[in-house]
Short mmCIF file of C-alpha atoms in Angstrom, two decimals:
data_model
loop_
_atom_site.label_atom_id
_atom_site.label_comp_id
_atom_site.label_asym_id
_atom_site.label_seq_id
_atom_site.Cartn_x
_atom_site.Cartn_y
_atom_site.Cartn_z
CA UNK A 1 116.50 89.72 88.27
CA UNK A 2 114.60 90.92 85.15
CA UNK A 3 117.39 92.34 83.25
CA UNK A 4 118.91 88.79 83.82
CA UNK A 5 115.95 87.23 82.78
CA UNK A 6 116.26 89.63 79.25
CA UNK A 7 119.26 88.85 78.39
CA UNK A 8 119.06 85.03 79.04
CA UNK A 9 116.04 85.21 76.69
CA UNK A 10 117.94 86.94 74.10
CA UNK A 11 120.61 84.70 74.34
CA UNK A 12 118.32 81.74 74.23
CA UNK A 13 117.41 82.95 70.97
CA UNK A 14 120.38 84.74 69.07
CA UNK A 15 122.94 82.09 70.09
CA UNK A 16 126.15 82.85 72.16
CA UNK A 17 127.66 83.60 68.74
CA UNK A 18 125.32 85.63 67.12
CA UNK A 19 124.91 87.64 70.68
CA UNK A 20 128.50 88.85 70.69
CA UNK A 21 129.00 89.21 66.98
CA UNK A 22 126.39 92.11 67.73
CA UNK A 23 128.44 93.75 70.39
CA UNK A 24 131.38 93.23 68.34
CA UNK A 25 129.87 95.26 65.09
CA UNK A 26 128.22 98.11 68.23
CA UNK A 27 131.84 98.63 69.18
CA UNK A 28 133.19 98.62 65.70
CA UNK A 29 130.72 101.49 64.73
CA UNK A 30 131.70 103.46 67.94
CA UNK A 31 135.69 103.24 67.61
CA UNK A 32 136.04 103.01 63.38
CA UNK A 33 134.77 106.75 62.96
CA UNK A 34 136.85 107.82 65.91
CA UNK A 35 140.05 106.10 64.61
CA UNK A 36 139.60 106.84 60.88
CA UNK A 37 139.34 110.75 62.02
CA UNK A 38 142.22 110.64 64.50
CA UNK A 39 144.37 108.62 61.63
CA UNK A 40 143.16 111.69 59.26
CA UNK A 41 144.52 114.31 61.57
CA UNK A 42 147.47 112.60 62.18
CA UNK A 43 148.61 112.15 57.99
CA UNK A 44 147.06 115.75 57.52
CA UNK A 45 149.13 116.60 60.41
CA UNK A 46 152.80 114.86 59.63
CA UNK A 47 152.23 115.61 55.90
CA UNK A 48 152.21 119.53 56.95
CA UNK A 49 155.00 119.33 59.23
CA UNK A 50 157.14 117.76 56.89
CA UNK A 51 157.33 120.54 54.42
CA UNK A 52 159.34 122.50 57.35
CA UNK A 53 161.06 120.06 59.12
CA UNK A 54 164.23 120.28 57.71
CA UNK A 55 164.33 124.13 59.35
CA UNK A 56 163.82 123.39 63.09
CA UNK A 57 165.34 119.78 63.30
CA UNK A 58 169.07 121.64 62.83
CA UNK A 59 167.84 124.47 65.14
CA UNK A 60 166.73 122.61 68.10
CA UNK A 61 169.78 120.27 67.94
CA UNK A 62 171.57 122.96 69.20
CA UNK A 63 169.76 123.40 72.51
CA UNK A 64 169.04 119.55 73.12
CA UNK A 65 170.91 116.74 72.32
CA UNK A 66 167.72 114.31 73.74
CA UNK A 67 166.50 113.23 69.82
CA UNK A 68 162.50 112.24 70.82
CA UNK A 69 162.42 115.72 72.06
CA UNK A 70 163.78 117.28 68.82
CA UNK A 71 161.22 115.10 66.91
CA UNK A 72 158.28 115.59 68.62
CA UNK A 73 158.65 119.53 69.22
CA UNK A 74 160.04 120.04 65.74
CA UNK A 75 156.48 118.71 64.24
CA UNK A 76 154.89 120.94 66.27
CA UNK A 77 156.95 123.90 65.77
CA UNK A 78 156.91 122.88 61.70
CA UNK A 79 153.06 122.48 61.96
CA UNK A 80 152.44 126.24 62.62
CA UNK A 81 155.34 127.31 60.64
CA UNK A 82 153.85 126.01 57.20
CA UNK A 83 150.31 126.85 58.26
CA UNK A 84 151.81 130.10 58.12
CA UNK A 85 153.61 129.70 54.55
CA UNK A 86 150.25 128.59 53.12
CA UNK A 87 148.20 131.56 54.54
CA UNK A 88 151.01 133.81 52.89
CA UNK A 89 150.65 132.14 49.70
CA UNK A 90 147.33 132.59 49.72
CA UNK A 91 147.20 136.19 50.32
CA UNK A 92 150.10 136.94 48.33
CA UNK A 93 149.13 135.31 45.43
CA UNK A 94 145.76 137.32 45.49
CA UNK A 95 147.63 140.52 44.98
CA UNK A 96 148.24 141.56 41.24
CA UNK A 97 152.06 141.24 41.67
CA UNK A 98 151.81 137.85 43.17
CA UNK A 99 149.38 136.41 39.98
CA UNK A 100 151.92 137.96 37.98
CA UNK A 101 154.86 135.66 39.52
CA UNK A 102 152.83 132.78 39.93
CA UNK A 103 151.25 133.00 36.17
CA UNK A 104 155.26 133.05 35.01
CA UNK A 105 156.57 130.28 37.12
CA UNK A 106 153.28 128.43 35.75
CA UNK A 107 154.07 129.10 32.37
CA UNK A 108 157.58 127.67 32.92
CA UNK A 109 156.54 124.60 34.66
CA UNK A 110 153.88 123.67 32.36
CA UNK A 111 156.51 123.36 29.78
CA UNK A 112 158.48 120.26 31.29
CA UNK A 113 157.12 117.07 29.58
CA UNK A 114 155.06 115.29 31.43
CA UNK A 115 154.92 117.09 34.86
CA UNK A 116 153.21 119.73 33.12
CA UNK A 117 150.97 117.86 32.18
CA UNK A 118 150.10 116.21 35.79
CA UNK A 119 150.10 119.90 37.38
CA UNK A 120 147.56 121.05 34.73
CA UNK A 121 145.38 118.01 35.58
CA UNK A 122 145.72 118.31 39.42
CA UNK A 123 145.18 122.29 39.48
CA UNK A 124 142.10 122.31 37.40
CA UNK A 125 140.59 119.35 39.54
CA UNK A 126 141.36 121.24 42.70
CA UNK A 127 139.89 124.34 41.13
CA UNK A 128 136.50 122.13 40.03
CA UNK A 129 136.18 121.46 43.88
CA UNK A 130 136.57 124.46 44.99
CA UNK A 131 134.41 126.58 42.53
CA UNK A 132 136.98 128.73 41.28
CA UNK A 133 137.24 127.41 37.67
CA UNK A 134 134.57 130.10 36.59
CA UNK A 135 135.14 128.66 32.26
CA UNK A 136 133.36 125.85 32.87
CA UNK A 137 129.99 124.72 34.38
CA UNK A 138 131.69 122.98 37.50
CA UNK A 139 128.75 123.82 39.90
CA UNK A 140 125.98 121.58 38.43
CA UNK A 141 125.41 118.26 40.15
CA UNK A 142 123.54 115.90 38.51
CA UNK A 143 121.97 112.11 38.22
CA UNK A 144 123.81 109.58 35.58
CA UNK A 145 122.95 106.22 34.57
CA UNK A 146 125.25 103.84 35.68
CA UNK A 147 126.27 101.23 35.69
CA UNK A 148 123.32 100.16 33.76
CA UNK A 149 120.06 102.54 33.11
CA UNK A 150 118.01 101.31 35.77
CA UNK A 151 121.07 102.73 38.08
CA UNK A 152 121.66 106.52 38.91
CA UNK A 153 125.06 107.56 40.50
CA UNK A 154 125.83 111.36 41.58
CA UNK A 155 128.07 113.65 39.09
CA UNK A 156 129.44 116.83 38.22
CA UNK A 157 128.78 118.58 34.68
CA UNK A 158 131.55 120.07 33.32
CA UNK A 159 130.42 120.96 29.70
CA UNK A 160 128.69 119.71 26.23
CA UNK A 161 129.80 117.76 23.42
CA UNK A 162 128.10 117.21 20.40
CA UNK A 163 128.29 113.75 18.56
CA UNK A 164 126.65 112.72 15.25
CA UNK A 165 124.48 115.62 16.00
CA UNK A 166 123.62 114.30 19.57
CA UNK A 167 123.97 116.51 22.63
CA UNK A 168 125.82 114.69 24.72
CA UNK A 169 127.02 116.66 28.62
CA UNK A 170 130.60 115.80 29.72
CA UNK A 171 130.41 114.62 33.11
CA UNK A 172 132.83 113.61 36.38
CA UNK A 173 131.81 110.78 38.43
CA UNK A 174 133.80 110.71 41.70
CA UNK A 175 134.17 107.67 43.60
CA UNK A 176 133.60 106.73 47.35
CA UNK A 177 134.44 107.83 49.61
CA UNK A 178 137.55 109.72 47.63
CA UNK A 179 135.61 111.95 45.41
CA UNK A 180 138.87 113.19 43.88
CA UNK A 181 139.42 109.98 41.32
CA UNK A 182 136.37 109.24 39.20
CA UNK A 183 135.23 108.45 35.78
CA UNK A 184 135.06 111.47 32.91
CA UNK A 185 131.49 109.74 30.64
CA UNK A 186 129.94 111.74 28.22
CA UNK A 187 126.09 111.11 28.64
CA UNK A 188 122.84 112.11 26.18
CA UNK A 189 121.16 114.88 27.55
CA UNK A 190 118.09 113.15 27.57
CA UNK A 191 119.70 110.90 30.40
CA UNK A 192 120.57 113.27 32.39
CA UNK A 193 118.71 113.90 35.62
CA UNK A 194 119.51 117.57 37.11
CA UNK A 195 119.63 117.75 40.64
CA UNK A 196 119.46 120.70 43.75
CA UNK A 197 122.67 119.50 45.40
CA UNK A 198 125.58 122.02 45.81
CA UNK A 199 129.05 120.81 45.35
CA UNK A 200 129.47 120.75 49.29
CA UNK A 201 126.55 118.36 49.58
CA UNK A 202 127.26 116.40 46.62
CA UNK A 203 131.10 115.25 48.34
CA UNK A 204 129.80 115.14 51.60
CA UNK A 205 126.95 112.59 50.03
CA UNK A 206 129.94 110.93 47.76
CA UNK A 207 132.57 110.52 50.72
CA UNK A 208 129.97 109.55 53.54
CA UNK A 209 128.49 106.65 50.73
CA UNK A 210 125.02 108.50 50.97
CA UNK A 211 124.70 108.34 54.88
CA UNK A 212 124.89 111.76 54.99
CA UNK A 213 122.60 113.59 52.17
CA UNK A 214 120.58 116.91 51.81
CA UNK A 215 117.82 117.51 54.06
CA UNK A 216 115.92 119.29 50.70
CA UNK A 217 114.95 117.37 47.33
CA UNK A 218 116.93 115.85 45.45
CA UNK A 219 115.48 116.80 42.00
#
């Protein structure tokens, strides 16, 4: 009887409209984090199949002729299989006669106009992120005004500049929540606001639109 009595009252209130418009944003909170990271998984996880489809698909036509079977296991099987490629890479291309291949097919592909240039942009941006670029002061996070000076939004330094004899620090300014598209500002020095964050916790703080931020301070 009380509980009925509670949420008459709070009906009484908030309205009929306002009442479910709450339980409609609840739910919405509940399922959008749970569908936004199953959707993930699921582009991660047909983007990575696709690169070895083309290898199983003939293979398992030749033990069933049922075509949503060949589909569903050749993803799977395709899944693994590139997972695989991509560890190899990565450890063979750590080895001195691995560099020494991938530093000449570089050179070569660099060369072709205007997809060298792309692949130049896109490996040095995946090297800022992951810390590997060690010529250039990728690891700094700090505090620029914008859009206006009374505003502060979270960036990476990624070296100096001088202008009419002003210091000014070259900057990246990813957006939210895809941190890997941004803004390249060169800022005075004397605006710039260091900060603690790592990298990690900068992109976390970037992707999550500050929900989730460093436990330590800031500055």
């Amino acid at each position: 009887m009380g509980k009925t009595n509670l949420f008459n009252v709070e009906q009484k209130h908030k309205g009929p409209v306002n009442f479910f418009r709450q339980l409609f944003i609840s739910g919405l909170l509940v399922i959008l984090p749970v569908w936004l990271t199953v959707w993930v998984i699921a582009v991660i996880f047909s983007w990575i199949s696709a690169f070895s489809m083309p290898i199983f698909s003939p293979i398992l036509k030749v033990f069933t002729s049922n075509s949503a079977w060949i589909v569903v296991l050749a993803k799977i099987a395709s899944f693994f299989l590139t997972l695989i490629i991509i560890c190899f890479v990565g450890y063979f291309t750590n080895k001195v006669l691995g560099k020494t291949i991938l530093r000449y097919f570089e050179t070569i592909f660099v060369k072709v106009p205007f997809v060298g240039s792309i692949y130049m942009s896109l490996k040095k941006l995946f090297s800022f992120f992951s810390g590997k670029d060690n010529q250039m002061n990728f690891q700094k996070v700090v505090f620029i005004p914008f859009p206006n000076k009374a505003s502060y939004c979270a960036a990476f330094s990624t070296g100096e500049q001088i202008i009419d004899g002003q210091k000014y620090i070259t900057t990246f300014m990813p957006t939210t929540p895809n941190p890997t598209t941004g803004f390249l500002m060169l800022i005075k020095e004397e605006d710039i606001v260091e900060s603690k964050y790592t990298v990690e916790e900068a992109i976390q703080y970037i992707m999550s639109a500050g929900i989730i931020k460093p436990t330590k301070d800031n500055v």
